[in-house]
Amino acid sequence: MEGSTMQLRACRRTVPSVALVLLALAAPLVAQEPPEGTGLVMGRVTDAESGEPLAAVRVEVEGTELGALTDSTGAYRLTRVPPGPQVLRAERLGYAAARVPVTVPAREALVQNLTLAPSALRLERVLVTADPAGRARGELGTASVIGRDAIAHQPATTLAGVLNLVPGTPMQPPGLGSVQQATLRSAPTTDFQSTELAAFGTVIILDGVPLSNNANLHSPPAGVTGVRGAARGGIDLRRLPASTIERVEVIRGVPSARYGDLTQGAIIVDTRAGVVDPDLSVQFDARTLNTSLVAGRGLPRGQTATASADVTRYRVSPGVTDDQAHRYTLQLAHRMGLGAELEGEPRLLMDTRLDLAQVREDRALREEDADELHSWNRDRSMRLSHRSRLRLGEEARLHVTASAEHLRQRSYWQRRLSSGAMPFTDRLTEGQAVGRFIAGSYLAALNMDGDQWNAYTRLETEVPGLWLGFEHGLRGGVELRREWNAGPGYRFDMDRPPQISFNGIEGFDRPRRFDEIPPLATTALYLDDRLTRRLAGDMLLRLQAGLRWDLLHEGTHWASGVRDAVLQPRLNAELGVLPWLRLRGGWGRVAKTPTLLHLYPAPAFYDVINVNWYPDDPDERLAVLTTSILDRTNAELGLSRADKAEAGVEVGLGDSAFSLVAFRERISGGVGLRPEPSWLPRDRYAVEPTEPGQPPRVIEPPERTDTVPVLVQRPVNNTSVSTRGVELTALLPEIRFLRTRLELNAAWVQNEQRRDGIDIGGITRFRDFQLTPAQQRVPYWEAPGRGGRRVLGTYRIIHQQPELGLVVTATVQHNLVDRVWDDAATDPLAFAGYLTREGEVVPVPEERREDPEYADLRHPRTGLLVDLRSTPADWMMGLQVSKTLPLEGRLSFWAFNVLDRLGYFIEGTVQPRLYPSTRFGLELTMPLGPLLGGRP
Amino acid sequence: MRRRSALAATMLLALAVFAAAAAAQDARTAGPGWAGDPSPLPPVGELVRTGAPVPSFPLLLTAPAVRAGLHWTFGNPGALPFELDDERAEFQLRQAAETGEYHRPLDPARARQLTASGSGWRTVGGAGAVRGGVGVERASLDGLSANLANPHGMSPHVYGDTSGTPLGRTGARLEGAGGWRLGDWGLGLAAGYETWSTRTDLAQVPRFQRGVMPGVTAGITRALGSRGLLLGVHGRWQAQVQMNSVSARTGGTSVFPLEGHMEPSAVDLSPPAGFLRRIERDGGAAGLGASIAAVGIRWVALGEVMRLSEKQTSLLQNDPPFDRWDATGHTVGLAAEGGLPRGLGRFVAGIRWTRLAGDASREAIEEEGSLFDATEEVVDAGIELRLEPWPGWQVAARGALAHEHRVRDDLVADVGWSLRVWRPAASLEAARELGRGLALGIGGGMSRTTPIGSLPNPNSLGPNYQQWLAPELAYYATPALSGAFLLSARWRTPGGSVLTLEGQYTSTSPRHAFLRMPFVPEGDRRAWQIALRVLR
């Protein structure tokens, strides 16, 4: 232990040194000459309909950081392009993106002119699904790239709807009804924490800056439903409207060392910014009304300013309740280039964004019982972010990223509760006190106010070069984060507590201020290199090797000691065996910081009743309680780790593509709550009556003393999750006669989760044990495993009539396998031992568990004798039809679960599948430019 | 100019969508029953009992003329490339309302409807043709006792409830057809999808209904000879799923299953009880047709066989017990289109005969076999003439005669009825160009319902029968007279677009014969609609 502390302190000295080394590494490379033997691609981009040259079009080589902007004549020029088969991608706001496969010669210039169509629907081929052969920028790991065209064809109101295009993601209708989170490569199990862990380990990067949920303390006390929060999980995706997203990259494989604070994967979201004619979009369905407007214009001296706004109203259960959710977002983006331009790139490019978002939820039943159950949530976020890119010499770049974000969360909940005579105390310190009684019906209320702050800075150098026969794209950087919560926390009137089981022998929450919880400070250092080399013939080798070091600091600043650190090597390799065949593989370690909620859990308050005297006359009543406070913090709590490995093959022939990836991932040290048995002494006093109208007198000493067993739920790194699976994506060639294409994607994912420590089965069993002094023991189980398996196939049929500007997309999603299991759930002999009332853990050898003396311990852990949780295969279908309108407008009709399949199945299972019911809606997108006299 | 007219079209469409509206039924090519319907969505294997029909107008200024053809009359998409050589695009916004006491028990007392739709057709390349449309609708239905999409179909498995709370309906309809010519062969596919959702708004007894209806038609045609002989075969598939529920949340209600002609027994619902009904329909048809040009007229003939299978259940589980309705039958039709002598104008005429027979069973008493059967047939004939008697004038007349014969027997109650109804209708419309692209039109029409048949004596049946079933039968058995009036205007913009505005008013009232039917609804029924269209 001491040794590890010394080691961590050593880290404290090492961090600045390594950071300097990383940055200094770039310096000698800056002056290097451009390498020979790499390709040059140049050409001109024009409007497909008018033939006019298009300026400000971003042309890039897919899967690399290589890119350039076209000048006023539409010309672009890309140097250092690795020879061999590549895919050029051209994007400009207001136009459909174009992807053109090219073969780059080694020592000659390739002239490739490109055209962009104002409306994707008029293209010969519009990509309305995730690009199966896409690559995230600068990444080699498995990724899905979802462009603007595909986003526009999704009935989505948030990022979650866009992610329906990712293999293995169940289709969901659009909406804002509840917290939405992204879980990559995971299958549900019987433990909701498995899903929570997967969401927590998925990082969302918005316009180059990670969003973080680490300081989210918005977790209601047990028993309070209706206060919705994403604490312990990922960020709530409802903040991110689909209408303002330009591109999404979902890295499911091994990310480069540039990306950290994750265990599952990274979702990189670029919002719309740049010069764009005003674009109005209206979505309407029976529950949703969504309006968004995006407009951007050029300003003097190479500046652009863009504004995006989105207003959405969503009715959760129309006709039944008046529950509603509203979302308001506004983004202002400003880009400015300074200094001399080189191939369209200014010396200094600055990109500043201001994001404002508010999600409001109001839950109320009808007017006549509005005072019975009512709740609201208000999440308001403001983020200011800035990215600068400085050109150093011809090839090297220095990137500076900084952001400050404030998420203000306000929640209110009230409900009429009924309880019997219940003694309670509001003591905030340990000791004995006279308590009060709550009885009958009362209106409980809870306020929960959090103010989450995140500060983030990254300094990165990027140095391409050619040495040792490889072309290199070296990146090194340092990241600093500080996250804290300044809200007043959760508050309630102690006379009207929100927990019905307030008599806290299990421990329960007291009001707690969030601003008393220390901040979280982390540092990360990374070095990443992309290596490309042409081998014999047409073979092309690409490697991406990196090392990342994430450090969790002891204190509240980066200068403080290191509490935990994880070194994360990462390697991806891709071998282009033939121009149409690529083999890929990757291995790497990733790590995730624990949340403040786990680092600083609320102390557990246990109120043991010593006297409970409850006569009819309220003045004669007496309650005496002893309050014990058990600290739940764990000084050893550290980062979760995950090892990711994958291998795959990709085939690209013409406009068809096929990709098969097998992966295996293992999270170790995931944060979970470990129940630690303990006990509290309880003195039971006799009382003697005094005068009428007066409470009785307590007779000392106690008439007897017993113990109350308790479990302290302590956050520990005790959870391991093993995931393995296969992802298949195939984009088949177009049947030209029918103008129809078929895209298939399928994912087989299996999760196995295990949490070290004891397990007590259902909470009711232990509660009965606590309340029954005559019961001397209760069984426990050891590290029960849970698992889930899902096989999901999605088939998309895309029919297109460019002449009519018509695209019809029919999506069939097939739930081939859905199964969850829970080890030792139903076996009465699976118990590992028993807990005594004094908190002693007594194992029982397996061979003795059938002995008569242990008959009282032989219960199924879950209380159920049936644990067959397999749901038979079933399918559902979605439909979207898009059609161009005059003046480049677009009208889309969409329907979810078009055949209104129920998906229910009860016989032989305990897990029915219930598909969401049919939903349908319209979306109208109308560029306002032509109406305002702009581009026709 | 083109930009200005396009701007107008776009703004109108945007307005329509902003108004959250659109017309499901208007997305298809509207027309009288005898003229057929090219859509893949009209019910297959079903003869809906309509209310007293109102006369339809040719809509000289606002709607395209009725066409005759294997596609236009009988929906074979394989004939599209042979029968379509023009182009049309239309956006429409329509507000309609209906009110009055003269209606059946399961009709809404009042209905308002705001619809918006877009439809069109055109040729594609040298050998293809497409037709399609989309529409959405927002409607409010007051005093509606039926929480069903179609409570007046042939199936006897129908129910009503007493909650009577206003319902809001949102619906959408989408359809498209494409046909391609490969030498003398034509291949075509038409697909349609209709969906709707109906709900009450925070009622004590919420009622929900949602439904989907996909339909597909595939057709092949072959051109033969020099006289334009076109032979075609087609197949149609259509399904419908409805989910209906009535929930007693804070108030009570009674649901009345109206199966057959027994005295309906109430299912009383008290909070938190509910009544659920899931209806699944599956229908199909296969047809053979031919068209040929002779003596200056295009003749079209077709025969089609069809079937419909309906299952209903109140249980959400695997393989639940179903109540069933199965119907089979056929349609035979003939249509003709041609010019009038001396170039006076054109005519279209058609006749079609549909006969369906079906029987119903209930899972609970399946061993008893069929508990209800029906044999129903409808003959629908009509003609439309369009004349240009003087320069600047257009005159159109439409005449129709429909005959229905329905025999329905409840085999459990041993009660049945048989009814024959004659429905002649005629309308006349005139329009005049006033210069500067402006034209005005006016029209009027009448139709009459003349029934004859035998019905059960409601006085000998129970009070629930008298409330729910007897008024409907009395409605059918009572002569009625409908009148309609039309005003329309058309303006051709300088940019080439056409704006039209039309208003229609109709009124229907019973004309009691010497024998007044007991329980017949009183009063009259009035309806109006205003439609604004942009045509390209």
Short mmCIF file of C-alpha atoms in Angstrom, two decimals, chain B residues 96-424:
data_model
loop_
_atom_site.label_atom_id
_atom_site.label_comp_id
_atom_site.label_asym_id
_atom_site.label_seq_id
_atom_site.Cartn_x
_atom_site.Cartn_y
_atom_site.Cartn_z
CA ALA B 96 -64.54 20.18 -44.10
CA ALA B 97 -67.27 19.83 -41.53
CA GLU B 98 -70.35 17.73 -41.08
CA THR B 99 -73.18 18.03 -38.60
CA GLY B 100 -76.83 17.16 -38.12
CA GLU B 101 -78.98 14.63 -36.34
CA TYR B 102 -79.70 12.44 -39.35
CA HIS B 103 -76.98 9.86 -38.91
CA ARG B 104 -76.42 6.31 -37.75
CA PRO B 105 -75.61 5.52 -34.08
CA LEU B 106 -71.97 4.82 -34.83
CA ASP B 107 -71.45 7.96 -36.93
CA PRO B 108 -70.03 11.06 -35.22
CA ALA B 109 -72.59 13.69 -34.35
CA ARG B 110 -70.23 16.35 -35.59
CA ALA B 111 -66.97 16.11 -37.46
CA ARG B 112 -64.42 18.66 -38.50
CA GLN B 113 -61.49 17.87 -40.69
CA LEU B 114 -58.47 19.78 -41.83
CA THR B 115 -56.46 18.03 -44.45
CA ALA B 116 -53.46 18.78 -46.60
CA SER B 117 -52.17 16.65 -49.38
CA GLY B 118 -49.95 16.53 -52.36
CA SER B 119 -50.30 14.24 -55.32
CA GLY B 120 -49.16 13.98 -58.87
CA TRP B 121 -48.11 11.86 -61.79
CA ARG B 122 -45.64 12.07 -64.58
CA THR B 123 -43.65 10.04 -67.03
CA VAL B 124 -40.12 8.98 -66.18
CA GLY B 125 -37.61 8.55 -68.92
CA GLY B 126 -39.02 7.16 -72.10
CA ALA B 127 -40.62 4.06 -70.72
CA GLY B 128 -41.78 4.73 -67.21
CA ALA B 129 -44.60 6.49 -65.46
CA VAL B 130 -45.24 7.17 -61.83
CA ARG B 131 -48.13 8.37 -59.76
CA GLY B 132 -48.25 9.07 -56.06
CA GLY B 133 -49.36 11.21 -53.23
CA VAL B 134 -49.12 11.96 -49.57
CA GLY B 135 -51.62 13.45 -47.21
CA VAL B 136 -52.10 14.11 -43.57
CA GLU B 137 -55.26 14.85 -41.69
CA ARG B 138 -56.32 16.32 -38.40
CA ALA B 139 -59.93 15.73 -37.44
CA SER B 140 -62.12 16.14 -34.42
CA LEU B 141 -65.05 13.82 -33.98
CA ASP B 142 -67.71 14.72 -31.43
CA GLY B 143 -70.37 12.41 -30.14
CA LEU B 144 -68.81 9.33 -31.63
CA SER B 145 -69.84 6.07 -29.99
CA ALA B 146 -67.66 3.81 -32.10
CA ASN B 147 -63.98 3.57 -31.40
CA LEU B 148 -63.38 1.70 -34.63
CA ALA B 149 -61.92 2.73 -37.94
CA ASN B 150 -64.83 1.33 -39.88
CA PRO B 151 -67.88 0.40 -37.86
CA HIS B 152 -70.06 -0.11 -40.95
CA GLY B 153 -68.18 -2.85 -42.73
CA MET B 154 -69.49 -6.30 -43.49
CA SER B 155 -67.97 -7.88 -40.39
CA PRO B 156 -70.47 -8.13 -37.57
CA HIS B 157 -67.78 -7.81 -34.89
CA VAL B 158 -68.45 -4.21 -33.96
CA TYR B 159 -68.84 -2.43 -30.66
CA GLY B 160 -69.88 0.92 -29.35
CA ASP B 161 -69.46 2.62 -26.02
CA THR B 162 -71.33 5.22 -24.06
CA SER B 163 -68.48 7.52 -23.03
CA GLY B 164 -69.10 9.84 -25.95
CA THR B 165 -66.04 11.96 -25.28
CA PRO B 166 -64.69 13.93 -28.25
CA LEU B 167 -62.00 12.21 -30.24
CA GLY B 168 -59.09 13.74 -32.08
CA ARG B 169 -57.74 11.93 -35.09
CA THR B 170 -54.42 12.32 -36.84
CA GLY B 171 -53.91 10.33 -39.96
CA ALA B 172 -51.55 10.06 -42.84
CA ARG B 173 -51.70 8.35 -46.16
CA LEU B 174 -48.93 7.66 -48.58
CA GLU B 175 -49.03 5.88 -51.85
CA GLY B 176 -47.15 5.52 -55.04
CA ALA B 177 -47.28 3.53 -58.22
CA GLY B 178 -44.69 3.04 -60.88
CA GLY B 179 -44.86 1.27 -64.17
CA TRP B 180 -42.19 0.51 -66.72
CA ARG B 181 -42.58 -0.52 -70.29
CA LEU B 182 -40.30 -3.21 -71.63
CA GLY B 183 -41.14 -3.50 -75.28
CA ASP B 184 -44.72 -4.71 -75.45
CA TRP B 185 -44.69 -5.63 -71.81
CA GLY B 186 -45.52 -3.43 -68.88
CA LEU B 187 -44.52 -4.10 -65.30
CA GLY B 188 -45.81 -2.12 -62.40
CA LEU B 189 -45.86 -1.95 -58.68
CA ALA B 190 -48.03 0.19 -56.47
CA ALA B 191 -47.69 0.49 -52.73
CA GLY B 192 -49.65 2.45 -50.21
CA TYR B 193 -49.64 2.95 -46.52
CA GLU B 194 -52.22 4.54 -44.33
CA THR B 195 -51.94 5.07 -40.62
CA TRP B 196 -53.97 6.91 -38.06
CA SER B 197 -54.14 7.54 -34.38
CA THR B 198 -57.24 8.58 -32.52
CA ARG B 199 -57.46 9.62 -28.90
CA THR B 200 -59.44 11.55 -26.40
CA ASP B 201 -57.85 14.47 -24.64
CA LEU B 202 -57.44 13.93 -20.90
CA ALA B 203 -60.87 12.37 -20.58
CA GLN B 204 -62.13 10.42 -17.63
CA VAL B 205 -62.65 7.55 -20.02
CA PRO B 206 -59.78 7.78 -22.51
CA ARG B 207 -60.32 6.04 -25.80
CA PHE B 208 -57.48 5.20 -28.12
CA GLN B 209 -57.33 3.84 -31.54
CA ARG B 210 -54.42 3.38 -33.80
CA GLY B 211 -54.28 1.62 -37.07
CA VAL B 212 -52.11 0.86 -40.01
CA MET B 213 -53.04 -0.31 -43.46
CA PRO B 214 -50.40 -1.29 -46.00
CA GLY B 215 -51.36 -2.29 -49.49
CA VAL B 216 -49.43 -3.51 -52.50
CA THR B 217 -50.54 -4.10 -56.06
CA ALA B 218 -48.38 -5.69 -58.70
CA GLY B 219 -49.38 -5.90 -62.31
CA ILE B 220 -48.18 -7.09 -65.69
CA THR B 221 -49.58 -5.98 -69.01
CA ARG B 222 -48.97 -6.94 -72.59
CA ALA B 223 -49.77 -4.82 -75.62
CA LEU B 224 -51.02 -6.75 -78.61
CA GLY B 225 -51.91 -5.80 -82.13
CA SER B 226 -52.36 -2.43 -83.64
CA ARG B 227 -55.67 -1.48 -82.01
CA GLY B 228 -54.14 -0.78 -78.69
CA LEU B 229 -55.21 -4.06 -77.19
CA LEU B 230 -53.76 -4.28 -73.74
CA LEU B 231 -54.08 -7.36 -71.59
CA GLY B 232 -53.25 -7.25 -67.93
CA VAL B 233 -53.17 -9.33 -64.81
CA HIS B 234 -52.69 -8.00 -61.36
CA GLY B 235 -52.57 -9.11 -57.77
CA ARG B 236 -53.40 -7.09 -54.71
CA TRP B 237 -52.52 -7.58 -51.10
CA GLN B 238 -53.79 -5.47 -48.30
CA ALA B 239 -53.59 -5.73 -44.54
CA GLN B 240 -54.98 -3.72 -41.71
CA VAL B 241 -54.16 -3.72 -38.02
CA GLN B 242 -56.22 -1.76 -35.55
CA MET B 243 -55.71 -1.45 -31.84
CA ASN B 244 -58.67 -0.02 -29.99
CA SER B 245 -59.07 0.54 -26.31
CA VAL B 246 -61.46 2.13 -23.88
CA SER B 247 -60.08 2.76 -20.39
CA ALA B 248 -62.16 3.63 -17.39
CA ARG B 249 -59.59 5.73 -15.57
CA THR B 250 -61.64 7.94 -13.33
CA GLY B 251 -65.07 7.49 -14.80
CA GLY B 252 -67.21 4.57 -15.83
CA THR B 253 -68.61 3.56 -19.18
CA SER B 254 -70.38 0.70 -20.86
CA VAL B 255 -69.20 -1.08 -23.94
CA PHE B 256 -71.74 -2.81 -26.15
CA PRO B 257 -70.52 -5.57 -28.44
CA LEU B 258 -72.85 -5.32 -31.42
CA GLU B 259 -72.35 -8.74 -32.90
CA GLY B 260 -75.24 -9.72 -35.07
CA HIS B 261 -78.78 -9.04 -34.07
CA MET B 262 -79.04 -10.34 -30.57
CA GLU B 263 -79.88 -7.98 -27.78
CA PRO B 264 -76.44 -6.43 -27.02
CA SER B 265 -75.37 -6.96 -23.44
CA ALA B 266 -73.36 -4.20 -21.83
CA VAL B 267 -69.84 -4.66 -20.55
CA ASP B 268 -69.76 -2.17 -17.69
CA LEU B 269 -66.35 -0.71 -17.01
CA SER B 270 -65.44 0.89 -13.69
CA PRO B 271 -62.01 2.28 -12.87
CA PRO B 272 -59.45 0.90 -13.47
CA ALA B 273 -60.99 -1.53 -15.95
CA GLY B 274 -60.46 -1.36 -19.67
CA PHE B 275 -61.70 -2.84 -22.90
CA LEU B 276 -59.25 -3.69 -25.62
CA ARG B 277 -59.77 -4.89 -29.13
CA ARG B 278 -57.13 -5.74 -31.68
CA ILE B 279 -58.31 -6.26 -35.22
CA GLU B 280 -56.14 -7.79 -37.90
CA ARG B 281 -57.26 -7.98 -41.49
CA ASP B 282 -55.63 -9.61 -44.41
CA GLY B 283 -57.03 -9.35 -47.89
CA GLY B 284 -56.04 -10.24 -51.38
CA ALA B 285 -57.33 -10.05 -54.91
CA ALA B 286 -56.33 -11.20 -58.34
CA GLY B 287 -57.67 -9.76 -61.53
CA LEU B 288 -57.56 -10.10 -65.27
CA GLY B 289 -58.38 -7.25 -67.58
CA ALA B 290 -58.21 -5.98 -71.10
CA SER B 291 -58.59 -2.69 -72.85
CA ILE B 292 -58.94 -1.97 -76.52
CA ALA B 293 -59.65 0.99 -78.75
CA ALA B 294 -62.62 0.54 -81.04
CA VAL B 295 -64.92 2.95 -82.83
CA GLY B 296 -63.04 5.84 -81.31
CA ILE B 297 -63.64 4.64 -77.81
CA ARG B 298 -61.32 2.97 -75.32
CA TRP B 299 -63.07 -0.01 -73.82
CA VAL B 300 -61.86 -1.54 -70.62
CA ALA B 301 -63.06 -4.74 -69.00
CA LEU B 302 -61.95 -6.51 -65.89
CA GLY B 303 -62.77 -9.35 -63.58
CA GLU B 304 -61.34 -9.75 -60.14
CA VAL B 305 -61.69 -12.29 -57.37
CA MET B 306 -61.00 -11.28 -53.80
CA ARG B 307 -60.95 -12.50 -50.25
CA LEU B 308 -60.75 -10.96 -46.83
CA SER B 309 -59.92 -12.54 -43.50
CA GLU B 310 -60.45 -10.66 -40.28
CA LYS B 311 -59.41 -11.68 -36.77
CA GLN B 312 -60.33 -9.88 -33.58
CA THR B 313 -59.18 -10.46 -30.06
CA SER B 314 -59.29 -8.80 -26.69
CA LEU B 315 -56.26 -10.61 -25.27
CA LEU B 316 -52.65 -9.64 -25.74
CA GLN B 317 -50.99 -12.99 -25.70
CA ASN B 318 -49.69 -15.63 -28.03
CA ASP B 319 -52.26 -17.34 -30.16
CA PRO B 320 -55.21 -15.69 -28.48
CA PRO B 321 -58.76 -16.82 -29.20
CA PHE B 322 -60.01 -14.92 -32.21
CA ASP B 323 -63.38 -13.86 -33.45
CA ARG B 324 -63.29 -14.22 -37.19
CA TRP B 325 -64.86 -12.88 -40.32
CA ASP B 326 -64.07 -14.31 -43.72
CA ALA B 327 -65.40 -13.04 -46.98
CA THR B 328 -64.87 -13.96 -50.61
CA GLY B 329 -66.28 -12.56 -53.78
CA HIS B 330 -65.64 -10.98 -57.12
CA THR B 331 -65.91 -7.80 -59.09
CA VAL B 332 -66.70 -7.49 -62.76
CA GLY B 333 -66.50 -4.17 -64.48
CA LEU B 334 -66.61 -2.38 -67.77
CA ALA B 335 -65.55 1.15 -68.59
CA ALA B 336 -65.39 3.27 -71.69
CA GLU B 337 -63.88 6.61 -72.59
CA GLY B 338 -64.12 8.47 -75.82
CA GLY B 339 -65.00 11.59 -77.72
CA LEU B 340 -68.50 12.78 -78.46
CA PRO B 341 -69.67 13.24 -82.04
CA ARG B 342 -68.64 16.43 -83.82
CA GLY B 343 -65.99 17.17 -81.24
CA LEU B 344 -68.52 18.33 -78.71
CA GLY B 345 -66.58 16.90 -75.85
CA ARG B 346 -65.69 13.64 -74.15
CA PHE B 347 -67.40 11.03 -72.06
CA VAL B 348 -66.42 8.39 -69.58
CA ALA B 349 -68.77 5.69 -68.47
CA GLY B 350 -68.44 2.68 -66.26
CA ILE B 351 -70.24 -0.06 -64.53
CA ARG B 352 -69.03 -2.51 -61.93
CA TRP B 353 -70.64 -5.27 -60.01
CA THR B 354 -69.21 -6.54 -56.78
CA ARG B 355 -70.56 -9.48 -54.88
CA LEU B 356 -69.21 -10.72 -51.56
CA ALA B 357 -70.27 -13.46 -49.20
CA GLY B 358 -68.89 -13.98 -45.76
CA ASP B 359 -69.42 -15.65 -42.45
CA ALA B 360 -68.36 -14.96 -38.91
CA SER B 361 -67.45 -17.11 -35.97
CA ARG B 362 -66.45 -16.58 -32.39
CA GLU B 363 -63.69 -18.50 -30.71
CA ALA B 364 -65.80 -18.97 -27.62
CA ILE B 365 -68.47 -20.80 -29.56
CA GLU B 366 -66.40 -21.99 -32.46
CA GLU B 367 -67.78 -25.46 -32.19
CA GLU B 368 -71.10 -24.02 -33.12
CA GLY B 369 -69.60 -23.03 -36.49
CA SER B 370 -70.68 -19.93 -38.29
CA LEU B 371 -72.77 -17.57 -36.21
CA PHE B 372 -73.41 -14.92 -38.80
CA ASP B 373 -73.38 -14.75 -42.54
CA ALA B 374 -73.92 -12.10 -45.14
CA THR B 375 -74.22 -11.91 -48.87
CA GLU B 376 -73.99 -8.46 -50.28
CA GLU B 377 -73.69 -7.03 -53.74
CA VAL B 378 -73.40 -3.60 -55.24
CA VAL B 379 -73.83 -2.52 -58.85
CA ASP B 380 -72.45 0.92 -59.54
CA ALA B 381 -72.91 2.57 -62.93
CA GLY B 382 -72.35 6.07 -64.11
CA ILE B 383 -71.40 8.39 -66.89
CA GLU B 384 -69.70 11.74 -67.11
CA LEU B 385 -69.94 14.11 -70.04
CA ARG B 386 -67.70 17.09 -70.54
CA LEU B 387 -68.71 19.55 -73.22
CA GLU B 388 -67.44 22.83 -74.56
CA PRO B 389 -70.62 24.14 -76.19
CA TRP B 390 -69.45 27.71 -76.68
CA PRO B 391 -66.04 29.34 -76.59
CA GLY B 392 -65.04 30.01 -73.04
CA TRP B 393 -67.72 27.76 -71.60
CA GLN B 394 -67.46 24.29 -70.17
CA VAL B 395 -70.37 22.17 -69.14
CA ALA B 396 -70.26 18.81 -67.44
CA ALA B 397 -72.91 16.42 -66.35
CA ARG B 398 -72.59 13.34 -64.27
CA GLY B 399 -75.19 10.69 -63.73
CA ALA B 400 -74.96 7.60 -61.60
CA LEU B 401 -77.11 4.75 -60.50
CA ALA B 402 -76.17 2.38 -57.73
CA HIS B 403 -78.02 -0.66 -56.59
CA GLU B 404 -77.24 -2.47 -53.36
CA HIS B 405 -78.61 -5.76 -52.18
CA ARG B 406 -77.57 -6.87 -48.73
CA VAL B 407 -78.70 -9.98 -46.92
CA ARG B 408 -77.41 -10.43 -43.39
CA ASP B 409 -78.40 -13.22 -41.03
CA ASP B 410 -77.60 -13.74 -37.38
CA LEU B 411 -77.65 -17.53 -37.15
CA VAL B 412 -77.57 -17.56 -33.36
CA ALA B 413 -80.43 -15.16 -32.81
CA ASP B 414 -82.13 -16.42 -35.94
CA VAL B 415 -82.73 -12.86 -36.99
CA GLY B 416 -81.79 -11.39 -40.33
CA TRP B 417 -82.56 -8.68 -42.77
CA SER B 418 -82.58 -8.15 -46.48
CA LEU B 419 -82.47 -4.81 -48.13
CA ARG B 420 -82.35 -3.49 -51.66
CA VAL B 421 -81.47 0.14 -52.18
CA TRP B 422 -81.55 2.16 -55.39
CA ARG B 423 -79.50 5.32 -55.46
CA PRO B 424 -79.81 7.49 -58.54
#
